[in-house]
Coordinates of C-alpha atoms in Angstrom, one line a residue:
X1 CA 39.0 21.2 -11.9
X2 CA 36.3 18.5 -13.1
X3 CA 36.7 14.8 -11.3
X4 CA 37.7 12.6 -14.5
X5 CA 34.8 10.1 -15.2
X6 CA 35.4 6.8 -14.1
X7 CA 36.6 4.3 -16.4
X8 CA 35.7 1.1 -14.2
X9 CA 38.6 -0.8 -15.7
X10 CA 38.2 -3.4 -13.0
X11 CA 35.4 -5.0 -15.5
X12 CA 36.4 -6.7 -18.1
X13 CA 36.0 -5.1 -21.8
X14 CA 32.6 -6.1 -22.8
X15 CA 31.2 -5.2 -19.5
X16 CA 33.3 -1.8 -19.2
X17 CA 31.8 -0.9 -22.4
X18 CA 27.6 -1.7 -21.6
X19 CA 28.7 0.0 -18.2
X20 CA 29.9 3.2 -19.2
X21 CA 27.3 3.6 -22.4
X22 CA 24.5 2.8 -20.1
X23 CA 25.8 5.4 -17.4
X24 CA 26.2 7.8 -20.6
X25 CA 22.3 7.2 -22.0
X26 CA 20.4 6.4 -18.7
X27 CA 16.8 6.5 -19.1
X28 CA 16.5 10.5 -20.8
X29 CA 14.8 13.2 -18.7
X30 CA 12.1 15.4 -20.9
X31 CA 13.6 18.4 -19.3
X32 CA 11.2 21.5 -21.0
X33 CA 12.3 23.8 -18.1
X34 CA 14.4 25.8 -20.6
X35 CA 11.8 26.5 -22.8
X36 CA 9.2 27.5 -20.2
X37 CA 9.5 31.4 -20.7
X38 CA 9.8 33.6 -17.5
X39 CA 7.0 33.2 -15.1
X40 CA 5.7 29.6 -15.9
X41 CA 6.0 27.5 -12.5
X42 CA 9.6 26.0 -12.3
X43 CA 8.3 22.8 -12.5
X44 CA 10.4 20.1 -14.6
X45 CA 8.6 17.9 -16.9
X46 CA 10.0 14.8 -16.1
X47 CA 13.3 14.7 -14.1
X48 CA 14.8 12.1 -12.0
X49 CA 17.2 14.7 -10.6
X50 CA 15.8 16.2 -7.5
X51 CA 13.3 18.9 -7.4
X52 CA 15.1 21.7 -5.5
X53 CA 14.1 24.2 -8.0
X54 CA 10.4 23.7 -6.6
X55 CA 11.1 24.4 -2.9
X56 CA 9.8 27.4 -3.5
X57 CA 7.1 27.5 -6.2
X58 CA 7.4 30.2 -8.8
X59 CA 4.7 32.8 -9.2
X60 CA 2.4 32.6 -11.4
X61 CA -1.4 33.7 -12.3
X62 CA -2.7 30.8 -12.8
X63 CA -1.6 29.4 -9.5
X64 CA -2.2 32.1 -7.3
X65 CA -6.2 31.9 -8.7
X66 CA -6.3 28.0 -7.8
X67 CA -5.5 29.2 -4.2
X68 CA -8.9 31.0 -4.0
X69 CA -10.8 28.3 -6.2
X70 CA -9.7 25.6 -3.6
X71 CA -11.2 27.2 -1.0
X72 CA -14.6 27.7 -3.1
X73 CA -14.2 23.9 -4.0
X74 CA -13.8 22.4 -0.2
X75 CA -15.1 24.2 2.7
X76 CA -18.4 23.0 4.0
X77 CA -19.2 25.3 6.7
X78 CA -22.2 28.2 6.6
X79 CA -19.7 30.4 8.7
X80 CA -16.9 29.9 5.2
X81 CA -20.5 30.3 2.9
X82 CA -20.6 33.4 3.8
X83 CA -17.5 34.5 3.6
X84 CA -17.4 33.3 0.1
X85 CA -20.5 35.4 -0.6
X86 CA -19.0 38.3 0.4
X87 CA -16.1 37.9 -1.7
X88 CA -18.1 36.8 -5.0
X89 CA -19.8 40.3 -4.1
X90 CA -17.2 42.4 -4.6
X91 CA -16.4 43.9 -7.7
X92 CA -12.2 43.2 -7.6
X93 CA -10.4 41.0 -5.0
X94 CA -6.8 41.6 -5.2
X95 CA -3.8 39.8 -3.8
X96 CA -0.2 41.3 -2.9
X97 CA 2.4 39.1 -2.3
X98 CA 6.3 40.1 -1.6
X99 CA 9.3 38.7 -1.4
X100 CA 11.6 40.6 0.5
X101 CA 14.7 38.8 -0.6
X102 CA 14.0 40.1 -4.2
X103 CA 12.6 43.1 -3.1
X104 CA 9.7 42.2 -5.6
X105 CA 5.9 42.6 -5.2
X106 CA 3.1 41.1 -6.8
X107 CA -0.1 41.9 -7.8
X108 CA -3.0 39.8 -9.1
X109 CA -6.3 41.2 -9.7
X110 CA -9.3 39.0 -10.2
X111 CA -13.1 40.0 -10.7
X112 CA -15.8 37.8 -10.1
X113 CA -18.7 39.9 -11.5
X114 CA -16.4 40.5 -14.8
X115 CA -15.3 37.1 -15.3
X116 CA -11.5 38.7 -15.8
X117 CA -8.1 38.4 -14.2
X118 CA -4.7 40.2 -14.0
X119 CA -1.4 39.9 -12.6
X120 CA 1.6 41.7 -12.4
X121 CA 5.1 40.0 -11.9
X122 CA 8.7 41.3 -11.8
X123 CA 9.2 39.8 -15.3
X124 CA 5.5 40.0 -17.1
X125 CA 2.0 40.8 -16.9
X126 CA -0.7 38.8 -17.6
X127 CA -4.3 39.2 -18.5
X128 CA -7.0 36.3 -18.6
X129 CA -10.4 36.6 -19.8
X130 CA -12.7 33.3 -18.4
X131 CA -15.2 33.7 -21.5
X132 CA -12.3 33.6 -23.9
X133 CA -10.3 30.7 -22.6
X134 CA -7.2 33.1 -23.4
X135 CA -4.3 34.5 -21.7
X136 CA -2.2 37.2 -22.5
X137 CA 1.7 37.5 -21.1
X138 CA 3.5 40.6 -22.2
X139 CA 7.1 39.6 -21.6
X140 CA 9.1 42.6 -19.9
X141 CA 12.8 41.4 -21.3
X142 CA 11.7 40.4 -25.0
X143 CA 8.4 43.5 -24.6
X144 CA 6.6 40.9 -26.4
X145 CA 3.0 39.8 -25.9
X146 CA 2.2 36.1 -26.1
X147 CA -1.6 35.0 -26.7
X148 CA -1.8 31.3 -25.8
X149 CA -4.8 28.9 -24.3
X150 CA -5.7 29.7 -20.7
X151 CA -6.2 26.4 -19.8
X152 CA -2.7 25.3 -19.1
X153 CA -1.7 22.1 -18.2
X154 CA 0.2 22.8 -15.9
X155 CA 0.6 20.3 -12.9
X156 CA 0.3 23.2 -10.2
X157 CA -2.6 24.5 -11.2
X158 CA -4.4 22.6 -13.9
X159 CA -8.2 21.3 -12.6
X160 CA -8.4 23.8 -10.3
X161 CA -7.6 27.0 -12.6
X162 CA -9.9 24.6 -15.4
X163 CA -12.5 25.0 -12.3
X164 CA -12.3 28.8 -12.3
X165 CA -13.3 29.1 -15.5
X166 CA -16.0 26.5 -15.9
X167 CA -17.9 28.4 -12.6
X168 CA -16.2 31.3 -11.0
X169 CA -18.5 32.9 -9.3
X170 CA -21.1 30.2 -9.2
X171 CA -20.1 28.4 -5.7
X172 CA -22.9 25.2 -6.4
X173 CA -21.1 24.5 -9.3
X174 CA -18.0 24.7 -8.7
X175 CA -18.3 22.5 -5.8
X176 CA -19.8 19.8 -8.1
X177 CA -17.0 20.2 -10.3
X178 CA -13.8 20.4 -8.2
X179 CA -10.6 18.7 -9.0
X180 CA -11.1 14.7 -8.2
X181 CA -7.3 14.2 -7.6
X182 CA -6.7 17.0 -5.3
X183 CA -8.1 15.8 -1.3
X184 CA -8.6 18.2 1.6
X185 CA -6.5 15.6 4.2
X186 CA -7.7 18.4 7.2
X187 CA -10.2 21.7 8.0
X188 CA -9.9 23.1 11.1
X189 CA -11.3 27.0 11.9
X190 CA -9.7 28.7 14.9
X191 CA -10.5 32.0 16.3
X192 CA -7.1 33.9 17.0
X193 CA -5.8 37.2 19.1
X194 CA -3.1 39.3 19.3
X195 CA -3.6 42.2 21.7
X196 CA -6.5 43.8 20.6
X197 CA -6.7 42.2 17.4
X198 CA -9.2 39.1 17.0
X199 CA -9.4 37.3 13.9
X200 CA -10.4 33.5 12.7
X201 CA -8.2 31.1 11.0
X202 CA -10.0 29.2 8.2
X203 CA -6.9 26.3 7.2
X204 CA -7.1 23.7 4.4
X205 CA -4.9 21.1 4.2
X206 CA -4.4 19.5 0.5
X207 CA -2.7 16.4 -0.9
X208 CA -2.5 16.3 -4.7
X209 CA 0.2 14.2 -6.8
X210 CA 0.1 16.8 -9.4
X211 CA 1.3 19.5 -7.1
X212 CA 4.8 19.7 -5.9
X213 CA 5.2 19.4 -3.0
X214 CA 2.3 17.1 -2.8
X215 CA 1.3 18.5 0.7
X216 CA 0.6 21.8 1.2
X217 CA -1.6 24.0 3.5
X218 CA -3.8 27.4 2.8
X219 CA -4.7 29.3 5.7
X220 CA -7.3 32.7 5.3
X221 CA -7.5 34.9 8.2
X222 CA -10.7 36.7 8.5
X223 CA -10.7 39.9 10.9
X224 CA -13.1 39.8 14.2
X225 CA -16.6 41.6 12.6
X226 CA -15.8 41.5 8.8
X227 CA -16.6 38.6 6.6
X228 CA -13.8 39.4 4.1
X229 CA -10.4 37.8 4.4
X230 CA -7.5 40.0 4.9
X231 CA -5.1 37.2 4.3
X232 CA -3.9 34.3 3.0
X233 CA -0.7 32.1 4.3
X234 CA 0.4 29.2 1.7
X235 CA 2.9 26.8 3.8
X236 CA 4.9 23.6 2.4
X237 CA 7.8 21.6 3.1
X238 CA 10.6 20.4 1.1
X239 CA 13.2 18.4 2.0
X240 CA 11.8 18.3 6.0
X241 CA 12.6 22.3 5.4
X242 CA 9.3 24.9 5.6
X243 CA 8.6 27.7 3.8
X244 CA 5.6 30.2 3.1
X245 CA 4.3 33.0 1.2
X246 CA 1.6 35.5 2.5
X247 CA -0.5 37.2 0.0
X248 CA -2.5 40.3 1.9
X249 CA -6.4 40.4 -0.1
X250 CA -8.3 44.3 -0.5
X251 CA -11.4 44.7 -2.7
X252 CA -10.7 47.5 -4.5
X253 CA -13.8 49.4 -6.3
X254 CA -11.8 49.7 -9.5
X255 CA -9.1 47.3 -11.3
X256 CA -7.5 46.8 -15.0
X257 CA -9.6 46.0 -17.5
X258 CA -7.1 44.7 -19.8
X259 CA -3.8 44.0 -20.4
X260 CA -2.6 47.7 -21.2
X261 CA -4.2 48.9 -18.4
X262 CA -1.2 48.0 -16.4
X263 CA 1.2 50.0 -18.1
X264 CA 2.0 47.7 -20.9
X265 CA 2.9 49.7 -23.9
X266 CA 0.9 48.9 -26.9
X267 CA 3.2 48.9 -29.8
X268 CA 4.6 45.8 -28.2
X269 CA 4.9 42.9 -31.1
X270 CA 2.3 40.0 -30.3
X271 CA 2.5 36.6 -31.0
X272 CA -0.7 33.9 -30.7
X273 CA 0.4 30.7 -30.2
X274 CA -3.2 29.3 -29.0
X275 CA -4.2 25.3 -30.8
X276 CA -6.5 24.9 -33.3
X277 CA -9.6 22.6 -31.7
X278 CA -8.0 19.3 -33.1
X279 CA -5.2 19.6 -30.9
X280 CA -6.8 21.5 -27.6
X281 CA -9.4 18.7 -27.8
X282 CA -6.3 16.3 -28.4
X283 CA -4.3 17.7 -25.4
X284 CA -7.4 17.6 -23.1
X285 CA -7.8 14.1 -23.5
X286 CA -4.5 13.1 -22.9
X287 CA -4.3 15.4 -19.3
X288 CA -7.3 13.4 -18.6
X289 CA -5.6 10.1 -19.1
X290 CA -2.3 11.9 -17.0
X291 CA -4.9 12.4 -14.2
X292 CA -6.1 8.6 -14.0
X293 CA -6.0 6.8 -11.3
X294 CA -3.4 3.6 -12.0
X295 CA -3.5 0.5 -10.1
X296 CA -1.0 0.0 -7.4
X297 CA 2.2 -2.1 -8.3
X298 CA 5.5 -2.7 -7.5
X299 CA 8.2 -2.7 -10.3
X300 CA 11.9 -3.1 -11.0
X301 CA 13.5 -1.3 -13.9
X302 CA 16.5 -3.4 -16.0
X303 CA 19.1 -1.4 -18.0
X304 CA 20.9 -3.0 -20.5
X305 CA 22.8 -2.0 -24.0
X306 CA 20.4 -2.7 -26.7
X307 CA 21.9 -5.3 -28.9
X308 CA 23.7 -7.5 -26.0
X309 CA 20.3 -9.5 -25.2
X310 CA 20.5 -9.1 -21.4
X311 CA 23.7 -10.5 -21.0
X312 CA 24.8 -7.4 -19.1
X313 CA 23.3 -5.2 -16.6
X314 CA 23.5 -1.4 -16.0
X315 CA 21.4 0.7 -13.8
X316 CA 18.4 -0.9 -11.8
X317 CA 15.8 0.9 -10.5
X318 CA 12.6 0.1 -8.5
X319 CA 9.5 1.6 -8.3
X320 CA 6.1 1.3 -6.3
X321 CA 2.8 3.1 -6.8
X322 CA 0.3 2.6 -3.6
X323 CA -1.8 4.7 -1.5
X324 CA 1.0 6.9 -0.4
X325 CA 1.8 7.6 -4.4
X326 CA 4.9 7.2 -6.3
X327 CA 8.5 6.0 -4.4
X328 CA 11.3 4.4 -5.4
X329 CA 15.0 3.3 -4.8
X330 CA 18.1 2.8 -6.9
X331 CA 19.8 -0.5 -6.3
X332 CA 23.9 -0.1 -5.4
X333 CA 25.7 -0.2 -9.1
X334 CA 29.1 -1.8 -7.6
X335 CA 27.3 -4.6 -6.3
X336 CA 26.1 -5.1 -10.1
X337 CA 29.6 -4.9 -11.3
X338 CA 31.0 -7.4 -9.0
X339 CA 28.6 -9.8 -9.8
X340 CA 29.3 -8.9 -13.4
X341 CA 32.9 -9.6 -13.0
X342 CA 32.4 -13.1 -11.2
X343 CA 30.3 -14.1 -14.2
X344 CA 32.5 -12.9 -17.5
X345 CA 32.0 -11.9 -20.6
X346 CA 29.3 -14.5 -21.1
X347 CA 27.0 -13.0 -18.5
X348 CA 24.4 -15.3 -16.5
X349 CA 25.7 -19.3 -16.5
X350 CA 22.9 -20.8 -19.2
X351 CA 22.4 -24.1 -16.8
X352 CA 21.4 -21.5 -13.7
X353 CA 18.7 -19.9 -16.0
X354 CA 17.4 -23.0 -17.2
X355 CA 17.3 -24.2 -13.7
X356 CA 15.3 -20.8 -12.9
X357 CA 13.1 -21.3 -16.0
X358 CA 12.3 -24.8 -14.8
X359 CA 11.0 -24.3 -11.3
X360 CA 8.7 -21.2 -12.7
X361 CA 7.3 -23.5 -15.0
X362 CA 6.8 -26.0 -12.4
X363 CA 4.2 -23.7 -10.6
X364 CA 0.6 -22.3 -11.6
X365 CA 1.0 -19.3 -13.4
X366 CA -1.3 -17.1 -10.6
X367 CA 1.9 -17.6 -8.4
X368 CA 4.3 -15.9 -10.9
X369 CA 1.7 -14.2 -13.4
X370 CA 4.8 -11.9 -14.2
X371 CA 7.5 -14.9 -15.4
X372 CA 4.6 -16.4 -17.0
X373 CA 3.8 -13.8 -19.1
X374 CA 7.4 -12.5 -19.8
X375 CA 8.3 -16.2 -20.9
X376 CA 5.3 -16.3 -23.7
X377 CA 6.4 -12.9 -25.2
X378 CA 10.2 -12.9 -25.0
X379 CA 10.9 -16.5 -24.6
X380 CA 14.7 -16.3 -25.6
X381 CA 15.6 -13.3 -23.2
X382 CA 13.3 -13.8 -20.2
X383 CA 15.5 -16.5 -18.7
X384 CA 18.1 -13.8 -18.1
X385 CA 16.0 -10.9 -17.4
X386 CA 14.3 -13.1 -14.1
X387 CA 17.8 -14.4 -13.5
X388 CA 19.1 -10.6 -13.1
X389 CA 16.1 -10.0 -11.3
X390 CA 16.2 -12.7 -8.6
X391 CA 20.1 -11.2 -8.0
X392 CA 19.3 -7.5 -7.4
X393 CA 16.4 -8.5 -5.4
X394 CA 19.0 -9.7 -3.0
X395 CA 21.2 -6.4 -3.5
X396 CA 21.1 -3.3 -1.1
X397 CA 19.7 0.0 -2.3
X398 CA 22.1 3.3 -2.6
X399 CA 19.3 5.7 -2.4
X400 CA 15.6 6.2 -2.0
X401 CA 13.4 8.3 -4.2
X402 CA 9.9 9.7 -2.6
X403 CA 7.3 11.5 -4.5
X404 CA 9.3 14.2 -4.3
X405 CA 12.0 13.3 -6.2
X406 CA 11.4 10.1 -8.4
X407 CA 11.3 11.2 -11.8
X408 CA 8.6 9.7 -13.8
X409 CA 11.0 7.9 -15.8
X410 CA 11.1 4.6 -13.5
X411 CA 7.3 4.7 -13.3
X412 CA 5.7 2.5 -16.0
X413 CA 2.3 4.0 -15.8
X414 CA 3.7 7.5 -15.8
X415 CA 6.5 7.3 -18.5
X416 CA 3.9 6.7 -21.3
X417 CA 2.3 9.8 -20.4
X418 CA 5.4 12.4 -20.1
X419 CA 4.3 15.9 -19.6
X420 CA 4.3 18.3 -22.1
X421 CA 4.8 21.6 -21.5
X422 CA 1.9 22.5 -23.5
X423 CA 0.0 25.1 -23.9
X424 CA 3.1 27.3 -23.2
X425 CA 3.8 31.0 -23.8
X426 CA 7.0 30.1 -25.1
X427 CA 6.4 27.6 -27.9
X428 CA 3.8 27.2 -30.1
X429 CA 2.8 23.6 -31.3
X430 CA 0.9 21.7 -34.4
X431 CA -1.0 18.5 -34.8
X432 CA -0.1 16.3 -37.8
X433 CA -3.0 13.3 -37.7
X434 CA -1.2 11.2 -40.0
X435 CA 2.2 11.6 -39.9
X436 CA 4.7 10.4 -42.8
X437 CA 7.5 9.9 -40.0
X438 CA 7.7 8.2 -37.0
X439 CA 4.4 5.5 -36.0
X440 CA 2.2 6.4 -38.8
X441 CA -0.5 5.1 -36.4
X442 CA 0.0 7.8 -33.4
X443 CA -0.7 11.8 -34.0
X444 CA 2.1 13.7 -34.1
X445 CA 2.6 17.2 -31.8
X446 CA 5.8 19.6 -32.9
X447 CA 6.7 22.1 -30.9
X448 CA 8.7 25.2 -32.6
X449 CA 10.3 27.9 -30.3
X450 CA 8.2 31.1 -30.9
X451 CA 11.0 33.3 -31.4
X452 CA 13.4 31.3 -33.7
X453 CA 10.5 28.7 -35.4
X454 CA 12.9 26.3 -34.6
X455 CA 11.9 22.5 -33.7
X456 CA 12.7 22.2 -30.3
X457 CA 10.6 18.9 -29.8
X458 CA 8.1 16.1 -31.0
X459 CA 5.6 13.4 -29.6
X460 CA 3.4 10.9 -30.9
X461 CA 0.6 9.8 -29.1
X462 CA -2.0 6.8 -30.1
X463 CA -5.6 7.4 -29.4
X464 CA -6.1 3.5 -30.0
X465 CA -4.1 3.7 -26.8
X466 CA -5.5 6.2 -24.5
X467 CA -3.1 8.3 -26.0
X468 CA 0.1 6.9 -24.6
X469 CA 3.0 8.9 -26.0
X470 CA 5.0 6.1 -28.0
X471 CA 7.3 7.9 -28.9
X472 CA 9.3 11.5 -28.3
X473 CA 12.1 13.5 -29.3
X474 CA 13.8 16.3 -28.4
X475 CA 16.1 18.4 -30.7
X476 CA 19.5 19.5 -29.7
X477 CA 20.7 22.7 -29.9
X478 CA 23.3 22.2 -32.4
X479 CA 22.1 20.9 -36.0
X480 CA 24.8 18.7 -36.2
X481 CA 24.4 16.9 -33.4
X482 CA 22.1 13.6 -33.3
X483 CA 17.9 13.9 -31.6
X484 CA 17.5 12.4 -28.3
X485 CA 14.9 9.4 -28.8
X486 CA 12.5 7.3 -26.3
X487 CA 10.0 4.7 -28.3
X488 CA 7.9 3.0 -26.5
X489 CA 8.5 -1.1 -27.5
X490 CA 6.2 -2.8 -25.6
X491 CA 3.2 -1.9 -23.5
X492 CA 0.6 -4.2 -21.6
X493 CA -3.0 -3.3 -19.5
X494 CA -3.5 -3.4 -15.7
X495 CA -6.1 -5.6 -14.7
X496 CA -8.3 -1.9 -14.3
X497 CA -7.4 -2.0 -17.9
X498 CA -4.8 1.2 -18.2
X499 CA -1.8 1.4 -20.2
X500 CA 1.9 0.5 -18.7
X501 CA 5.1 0.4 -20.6
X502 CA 7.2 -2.9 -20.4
X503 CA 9.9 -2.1 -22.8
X504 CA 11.7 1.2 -23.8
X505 CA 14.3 1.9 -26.1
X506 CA 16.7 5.3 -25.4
X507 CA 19.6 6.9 -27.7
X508 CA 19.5 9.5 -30.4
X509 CA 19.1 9.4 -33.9
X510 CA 20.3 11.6 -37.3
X511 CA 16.9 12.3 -38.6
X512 CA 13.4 13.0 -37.3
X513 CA 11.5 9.8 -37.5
X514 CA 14.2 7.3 -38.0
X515 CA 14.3 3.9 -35.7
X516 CA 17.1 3.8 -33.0
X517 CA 20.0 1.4 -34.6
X518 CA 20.5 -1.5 -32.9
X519 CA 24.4 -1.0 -34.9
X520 CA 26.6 1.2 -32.4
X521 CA 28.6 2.4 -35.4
X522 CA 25.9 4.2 -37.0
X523 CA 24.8 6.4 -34.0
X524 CA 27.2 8.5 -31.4
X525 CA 26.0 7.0 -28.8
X526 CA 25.0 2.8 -28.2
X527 CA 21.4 2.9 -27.3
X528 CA 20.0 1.3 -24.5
X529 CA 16.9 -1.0 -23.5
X530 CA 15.1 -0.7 -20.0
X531 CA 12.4 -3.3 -19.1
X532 CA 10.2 -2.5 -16.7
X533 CA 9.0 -5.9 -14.7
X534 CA 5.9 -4.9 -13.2
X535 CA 4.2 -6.8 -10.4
X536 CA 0.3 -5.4 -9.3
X537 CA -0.3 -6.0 -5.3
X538 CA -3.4 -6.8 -4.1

């Protein structure tokens, strides 16, 4: 039996109300994971839920090549040179990893000399050729083959697989042209025995946001008189728990040359979903701008309904970004309802924000650059919104959200630049430049289901703004029901001069396009307004 939801009838109406709607509409989660097909890496787009379905990271081509690029990209030693040498040498290196809980193997082929890869997967084969930029996924369930851009975004795997094919092969190069956000932390070589067996350890240890976990280690084993690995041991934690995954490596003489060479039948139906070079140019620019480097800040989130003007308080979140990453915490809701309750249905007493208002204005605005400049744009609301601040700053927190977990959401510099999901085997997208609905300034992406044609989603991004994503939409299953909606309102620039969102505005609307109704009536859900406060440490 399901617990009833709570109906917090200790607050009085107006307050019940902005309570339960914000608890209904929190800030939405750009889940894709459904419409990743089979095979992708199980990683969500942009969740604040926790990321358990990463602890162990789903196979993939793509990924399993970036675990032989990095080591190409980062090793500085002759001894590892040659190694590498030997590799690039062979005709096919081959990598066979199994699970024995699934009883499933896999198999991925690459060739350095032929500039082609392969894989084989309980639940597709794939087939990339470098030259090409392509990939091709026959689907085992569907027996459908998907053509779609090999240069997926994907957060696993992106710069480095985007290394492979700007060099593989070519080890000067690629070690000009490794991934800038991905750092070795460690590189230690140890010589190993067992028995009579003698071997040496070459282990990398990596730290890159985009990966999840962030931290991760790759260790080859070379046997005692050959200069070809024989292994290769991934290890990560998550949640304080370990796990691994050993791939053994051969060089076979021989390997597929294509995608029917492994037993994929070729009557099966094929579907191209690769971009036109409007949007592949579009979508590289805006993973570049994902990638950037933001300036490190502290920042705490306000949730409020959207027409009540701050006079009520839902969720509050905070957020940091420093050398350590992304964290957060979310501040204890009954403490917010208590206080609620003590100040009625009028929310925050106007002579104690007036008070507040005058002793900011009473210092230099380099003490308090953030009241300053919230005062000159929203001079009728600010009083409140530092008011609520200076209250939760005093409140405890209920939990804490590393880089594991916090979703990108309650990030300012990362919600404007929500991921994608694109390219995908699964979808197939189209650039409008000049859209008729929505901000007629920003280009606007849909993205159809390959196997209905549905819409399943849609995002604009302005390229007078680095591309931000102002707005986005995703479409519910059910025609009838209303599209979940996140508009950017407001954004501002660090002082390095990168876009961060201030103000966004959450609910759903009846048709594509349409502004989010500030009239509760009109709209099955009352939207909701978060405003991100955003202070930059030194």
């Amino acid at each position: 039996m399901k617990s009833p939801k709570p109906t917090y009838d200790e607050l009085p109406l107006p307050y019940r109300l902005a309570v339960q709607t914000i608890l209904e509409v929190p800030i939405p989660d750009i889940d894709l994971d459904k419409y990743i097909p089979l095979g992708q890496p199980n990683v969500s787009v942009n969740s604040s839920r926790p990321l358990t379905g990463i602890r162990k990271i789903t196979w993939s081509i793509t990924a399993a090549l970036a675990l032989i690029v990095t080591a190409f990209v980062f090793w500085p030693t002759d001894a590892w040179s040659q190694v590498l040498d030997k590799m690039q040498k062979q005709a096919w290196v081959r990598l066979t990893l199994s699970d024995p809980k699934k009883d499933a193997q896999v198999e991925i082929w690459m060739s350095p000399k032929k500039r082609i890869a392969a894989g084989k997967f309980p639940k597709f084969t794939a087939f990339l050729e470098f030259g090409l930029n392509k990939e091709l996924r026959y689907d085992v369930k569907t027996k459908t083959v998907i053509i779609s851009d090999a240069d997926s975004h994907e957060e696993e795997s992106f710069t480095a697989f985007k290394s492979i094919l700007q060099s593989i092969g070519e080890k000067n190069e690629v070690r000009n042209s490794g991934p800038d956000e991905m750092k070795v932390v460690r590189t230690s070589r140890d010589e190993k025995r067992s028995g009579d067996n003698r071997w040496t350890e070459y282990a990398f240890d990596f730290e890159d946001d985009r990966h999840s976990p962030p931290q991760f280690r790759q260790i080859f084993h070379v046997p005692s008189g050959s200069q070809l690995p024989s292994k290769m041991v991934e290890e990560w934690k998550f949640q304080e728990k370990p796990y691994s995954r050993t791939y053994a490596i051969d060089y076979p003489e021989s390997g597929p040359e294509n995608l029917y060479a492994m037993n994929v039948p070729k009557d099966a139906q094929v579907i191209d979903t690769t971009s036109g070079k409007e949007l592949k140019k579009l979508l590289d620019d805006y993973a570049k701008k994902q990638r950037q480097s933001f300036d490190h800040y502290k920042a705490t989130i306000l949730t409020s309904i959207q027409q009540d003007d701050w006079k009520t308080l839902g969720l509050v979140h905070r957020s940091r970004h420093d050398d350590q990453g992304h964290s957060g915490e979310e501040v204890d809701l009954t403490q917010i309802q208590r206080l609620q309750m003590m100040l009625g249905a009028n929310g925050p007493n106007p002579d104690a924000v007036k008070q507040l208002l005058d002793e900011v204005r009473k210092l230099p605005k380099e003490a308090n650059p953030l009241a300053f400049k919230l005062i000159e744009s929203l001079p009728d609301s600010a009083g409140r919104m530092l008011w609520w601040k200076a209250e939760v700053d005093k409140m405890e927190t209920t939990r804490y959200l590393n880089k594991d977990t916090i979703s990108p959401s309650y990030c300012p510099d990362r919600i404007i630049y929500p991921g994608l999901g694109l390219p995908n085997q699964g979808v197939r997208a189209t650039l409008n430049p000049k859209p008729s609905i929505g901000p007629s300034e920003a280009a606007m992406i849909t993205v159809q289901d390959v196997k209905t044609g549905k819409n399943v989603r849609r995002y604009w991004l302005a390229p007078d703004r680095d591309y931000m994503c102002v707005r986005s939409e995703i479409m519910p299953e059910k025609t009838s029901n209303w599209i979940e909606t996140t508009i950017i309102d407001a954004a501002e620039q660090s002082p390095k001069g990168l876009w961060y969102a201030t103000q966004i505005r959450c609910g759903r609307v009846e048709h594509s396009g349409d502004d989010l109704s500030v009239n509760s009536s009109l709209a099955p859900v009352t939207q909701s307004t978060h405003r991100f406060l955003v202070e930059f440490l030194k």
